């Protein structure tokens, strides 16, 4: 079945340094969309980025990600992490067969 | 615009009691999703509806859990004979348009269920 793998449960980075959160997936469907959701402490998840186009970079709030169907990846990156980026990040996918699949989440901690 | 509304925000039940959680999607949204979130398991997909019809309930526990969407303005998640392991934050989300699983979801604040 469809699945998403987020390899890191916890990522710690120093403020101002780059950060990358990994996301890879398995699906048999070619028509797919992928998302990064961010969940701040005591808040609900909210969408950060979305993509359904192969090899097209999408950006929001300084974060960017590119869906690479050839490598089944949708990694999240930011060139300069901010203290306010500390949160739980979920990579999620949806396919044309109406299946939804979430990764286990990566806790990002940005230290001064 | 109001976001997704979930009631109650907190619910405490005794073991064996029934719990009903309510979700009001954003007006005009055609799909409603239910999730369960715990520290240990993370975010678990339960079920979803589109245009009030059940589309995928693959994440729903086979016993004691049921979900309905009697009209486009609300959905309910019912847990019968609650057990301590049902304690979690239950999140409802909605999405717009015909994208279904491929559309971005807007989450409500969640209902924190505590089973004593």
Short mmCIF file of C-alpha atoms in Angstrom, two decimals:
data_model
loop_
_atom_site.label_atom_id
_atom_site.label_comp_id
_atom_site.label_asym_id
_atom_site.label_seq_id
_atom_site.Cartn_x
_atom_site.Cartn_y
_atom_site.Cartn_z
CA UNK A 1 0.00 0.00 0.00
CA UNK A 2 0.90 3.68 -0.08
CA UNK A 3 3.28 4.94 2.59
CA UNK A 4 5.41 7.90 3.56
CA UNK A 5 8.70 7.65 5.39
CA UNK A 6 10.17 10.47 7.40
CA UNK A 7 13.53 9.14 8.48
CA UNK A 8 14.19 11.58 11.31
CA UNK A 9 12.00 11.73 14.35
CA UNK A 10 13.90 14.71 15.69
CA UNK A 11 16.04 17.29 13.92
CA UNK A 12 17.94 19.87 15.90
CA UNK A 13 19.53 22.82 14.15
CA UNK A 14 21.14 26.08 15.18
CA UNK A 15 19.35 29.29 14.25
CA UNK A 16 20.55 30.67 10.95
CA UNK A 17 21.79 27.37 9.60
CA UNK A 18 20.13 25.38 6.81
CA UNK A 19 17.73 22.59 7.59
CA UNK A 20 16.43 19.64 5.58
CA UNK A 21 13.65 17.28 6.56
CA UNK A 22 13.49 14.10 4.56
CA UNK A 23 10.39 12.58 3.04
CA UNK A 24 10.21 9.58 0.74
CA UNK A 25 7.20 7.65 -0.34
CA UNK A 26 5.87 4.52 -1.94
CA UNK A 27 2.82 4.47 -4.14
CA UNK A 28 1.64 2.67 -7.21
CA UNK A 29 -0.31 5.68 -8.46
CA UNK A 30 1.14 8.21 -10.86
CA UNK A 31 -1.42 10.90 -10.07
CA UNK A 32 -0.45 12.06 -6.62
CA UNK A 33 -0.16 15.17 -4.50
CA UNK A 34 2.18 15.74 -1.60
CA UNK A 35 2.03 18.09 1.29
CA UNK A 36 4.04 19.34 4.18
CA UNK A 37 1.91 20.16 7.21
CA UNK A 38 3.33 22.05 10.19
CA UNK A 39 1.94 21.76 13.69
CA UNK A 40 2.99 24.30 16.27
CA UNK A 41 2.69 23.44 19.94
CA UNK A 42 -0.94 23.20 21.06
CA UNK A 43 -2.21 24.03 17.60
CA UNK A 44 -3.74 22.05 14.76
CA UNK A 45 -1.71 21.04 11.71
CA UNK A 46 -1.76 23.51 8.85
CA UNK A 47 -0.58 23.14 5.31
CA UNK A 48 2.85 24.58 4.59
CA UNK A 49 3.51 23.39 1.05
CA UNK A 50 1.74 21.41 -1.61
CA UNK A 51 2.85 19.93 -4.92
CA UNK A 52 1.48 17.60 -7.54
CA UNK A 53 3.87 18.56 -10.36
CA UNK A 54 7.01 16.57 -10.94
CA UNK A 55 10.28 18.50 -10.60
CA UNK A 56 8.62 21.82 -9.83
CA UNK A 57 9.88 23.72 -6.79
CA UNK A 58 7.24 25.09 -4.45
CA UNK A 59 7.97 27.71 -1.81
CA UNK A 60 6.24 29.25 1.18
CA UNK A 61 7.43 31.10 4.26
CA UNK A 62 11.06 30.54 3.32
CA UNK A 63 10.62 26.78 3.02
CA UNK A 64 10.81 24.95 -0.27
CA UNK A 65 10.28 21.46 -1.57
CA UNK A 66 10.36 19.74 -4.94
CA UNK A 67 8.41 16.62 -5.80
CA UNK A 68 10.75 14.18 -7.50
CA UNK A 69 8.80 11.21 -8.80
CA UNK A 70 11.98 9.58 -10.10
CA UNK A 71 13.32 9.27 -6.57
CA UNK A 72 9.94 9.25 -4.80
CA UNK A 73 10.91 12.16 -2.61
CA UNK A 74 9.51 15.45 -1.35
CA UNK A 75 12.14 16.81 1.02
CA UNK A 76 11.56 20.06 2.90
CA UNK A 77 14.36 22.60 3.06
CA UNK A 78 15.09 26.05 4.39
CA UNK A 79 18.30 27.97 3.95
CA UNK A 80 18.22 29.71 7.32
CA UNK A 81 16.26 28.22 10.20
CA UNK A 82 14.46 30.55 12.61
CA UNK A 83 13.51 29.94 16.23
CA UNK A 84 9.86 30.24 15.20
CA UNK A 85 10.25 27.26 12.85
CA UNK A 86 10.37 24.90 15.83
CA UNK A 87 7.38 22.63 15.33
CA UNK A 88 6.23 19.17 14.27
CA UNK A 89 6.33 18.63 10.51
CA UNK A 90 4.32 16.00 8.69
CA UNK A 91 4.86 14.87 5.12
CA UNK A 92 1.64 13.56 3.61
CA UNK A 93 0.42 12.23 0.30
CA UNK A 94 -2.86 11.70 -1.45
CA UNK A 95 -3.51 9.71 -4.57
CA UNK A 96 -6.13 9.54 -7.28
CA UNK A 97 -7.56 6.43 -5.66
CA UNK A 98 -8.62 8.59 -2.70
CA UNK A 99 -6.01 7.21 -0.35
CA UNK A 100 -4.33 9.45 2.19
CA UNK A 101 -1.05 8.63 3.87
CA UNK A 102 0.89 10.55 6.48
CA UNK A 103 4.44 10.12 7.69
CA UNK A 104 5.22 9.75 11.38
CA UNK A 105 6.30 13.35 11.67
CA UNK A 106 9.62 15.09 12.33
CA UNK A 107 10.06 17.32 15.34
CA UNK A 108 12.21 20.31 14.40
CA UNK A 109 13.97 22.12 17.19
CA UNK A 110 15.80 25.33 16.34
CA UNK A 111 18.29 26.39 18.99
CA UNK A 112 19.73 29.88 19.50
CA UNK B 1 -14.45 33.00 7.76
CA UNK B 2 -14.76 30.49 10.52
CA UNK B 3 -12.46 27.53 10.28
CA UNK B 4 -13.34 23.94 11.02
CA UNK B 5 -15.28 23.78 14.26
CA UNK B 6 -14.97 20.85 16.61
CA UNK B 7 -17.02 20.30 19.73
CA UNK B 8 -16.45 19.66 22.50
CA UNK B 9 -12.85 20.77 22.82
CA UNK B 10 -12.33 18.51 25.79
CA UNK B 11 -14.25 15.44 26.84
CA UNK B 12 -13.72 13.15 29.79
CA UNK B 13 -15.51 9.83 29.87
CA UNK B 14 -15.46 6.84 32.14
CA UNK B 15 -14.37 3.50 30.80
CA UNK B 16 -17.26 1.85 29.00
CA UNK B 17 -19.15 5.06 28.28
CA UNK B 18 -19.95 6.40 24.83
CA UNK B 19 -18.34 9.49 23.33
CA UNK B 20 -19.65 11.49 20.38
CA UNK B 21 -17.42 14.05 18.75
CA UNK B 22 -18.75 16.71 16.40
CA UNK B 23 -17.18 18.43 13.44
CA UNK B 24 -18.48 21.30 11.36
CA UNK B 25 -16.46 21.71 8.16
CA UNK B 26 -15.70 25.01 6.52
CA UNK B 27 -18.73 26.15 4.56
CA UNK B 28 -18.50 25.03 0.97
CA UNK B 29 -15.97 22.31 1.62
CA UNK B 30 -17.02 18.97 0.22
CA UNK B 31 -14.72 16.57 2.06
CA UNK B 32 -14.32 15.81 5.75
CA UNK B 33 -11.50 13.82 7.28
CA UNK B 34 -11.04 12.36 10.76
CA UNK B 35 -7.70 11.69 12.44
CA UNK B 36 -6.49 10.55 15.82
CA UNK B 37 -3.29 11.95 17.31
CA UNK B 38 -1.27 10.61 20.22
CA UNK B 39 2.30 11.10 21.34
CA UNK B 40 3.08 7.44 20.74
CA UNK B 41 1.29 6.83 17.42
CA UNK B 42 1.47 10.28 15.93
CA UNK B 43 -1.22 11.28 13.45
CA UNK B 44 -3.41 8.40 12.33
CA UNK B 45 -5.91 8.68 9.51
CA UNK B 46 -9.31 7.24 10.44
CA UNK B 47 -11.86 7.95 7.74
CA UNK B 48 -13.12 10.44 5.22
CA UNK B 49 -16.27 11.56 3.46
CA UNK B 50 -16.78 13.39 0.24
CA UNK B 51 -20.13 14.97 -0.53
CA UNK B 52 -21.37 13.15 2.58
CA UNK B 53 -20.53 9.73 1.17
CA UNK B 54 -17.97 7.54 2.94
CA UNK B 55 -14.90 7.20 0.74
CA UNK B 56 -12.23 5.51 2.82
CA UNK B 57 -12.57 4.12 6.33
CA UNK B 58 -9.44 1.99 6.23
CA UNK B 59 -8.07 3.60 9.38
CA UNK B 60 -11.12 3.08 11.52
CA UNK B 61 -10.84 0.46 14.25
CA UNK B 62 -13.20 -2.37 13.36
CA UNK B 63 -15.03 -2.28 16.63
CA UNK B 64 -16.61 0.50 18.67
CA UNK B 65 -15.79 3.32 16.22
CA UNK B 66 -18.22 4.74 13.70
CA UNK B 67 -18.49 7.96 11.73
CA UNK B 68 -21.34 9.61 9.94
CA UNK B 69 -22.00 12.66 7.86
CA UNK B 70 -25.76 13.17 7.80
CA UNK B 71 -25.54 16.52 6.03
CA UNK B 72 -22.90 18.76 4.50
CA UNK B 73 -22.61 20.91 7.59
CA UNK B 74 -21.52 18.35 10.13
CA UNK B 75 -19.95 14.99 10.78
CA UNK B 76 -19.80 12.89 13.92
CA UNK B 77 -17.34 10.36 15.24
CA UNK B 78 -18.83 7.99 17.80
CA UNK B 79 -16.86 5.74 20.08
CA UNK B 80 -18.82 3.13 21.96
CA UNK B 81 -17.63 1.56 25.19
CA UNK B 82 -14.61 3.85 25.43
CA UNK B 83 -11.35 2.41 26.67
CA UNK B 84 -8.32 4.18 28.15
CA UNK B 85 -6.37 3.52 24.95
CA UNK B 86 -8.91 5.65 23.08
CA UNK B 87 -7.55 8.70 24.88
CA UNK B 88 -6.19 10.99 22.19
CA UNK B 89 -6.76 14.23 20.33
CA UNK B 90 -9.28 13.66 17.56
CA UNK B 91 -8.80 16.01 14.65
CA UNK B 92 -11.26 16.83 11.94
CA UNK B 93 -10.24 18.44 8.67
CA UNK B 94 -12.07 19.57 5.57
CA UNK B 95 -11.08 20.32 2.01
CA UNK B 96 -12.55 22.17 -0.92
CA UNK B 97 -13.42 21.01 -4.38
CA UNK B 98 -13.12 17.69 -6.13
CA UNK B 99 -9.53 16.95 -5.21
CA UNK B 100 -10.47 14.46 -2.55
CA UNK B 101 -7.34 12.97 -1.08
CA UNK B 102 -5.23 15.24 -3.30
CA UNK B 103 -6.60 18.50 -1.90
CA UNK B 104 -5.05 20.42 0.97
CA UNK B 105 -6.83 19.96 4.24
CA UNK B 106 -7.82 22.55 6.82
CA UNK B 107 -7.75 21.18 10.32
CA UNK B 108 -9.93 22.00 13.26
CA UNK B 109 -8.55 22.56 16.77
CA UNK B 110 -9.30 18.99 17.81
CA UNK B 111 -11.20 17.32 20.62
CA UNK B 112 -9.09 16.00 23.46
CA UNK B 113 -10.71 12.81 24.70
CA UNK B 114 -9.65 11.44 28.06
CA UNK B 115 -10.97 8.05 29.13
CA UNK B 116 -10.56 7.39 32.82
#
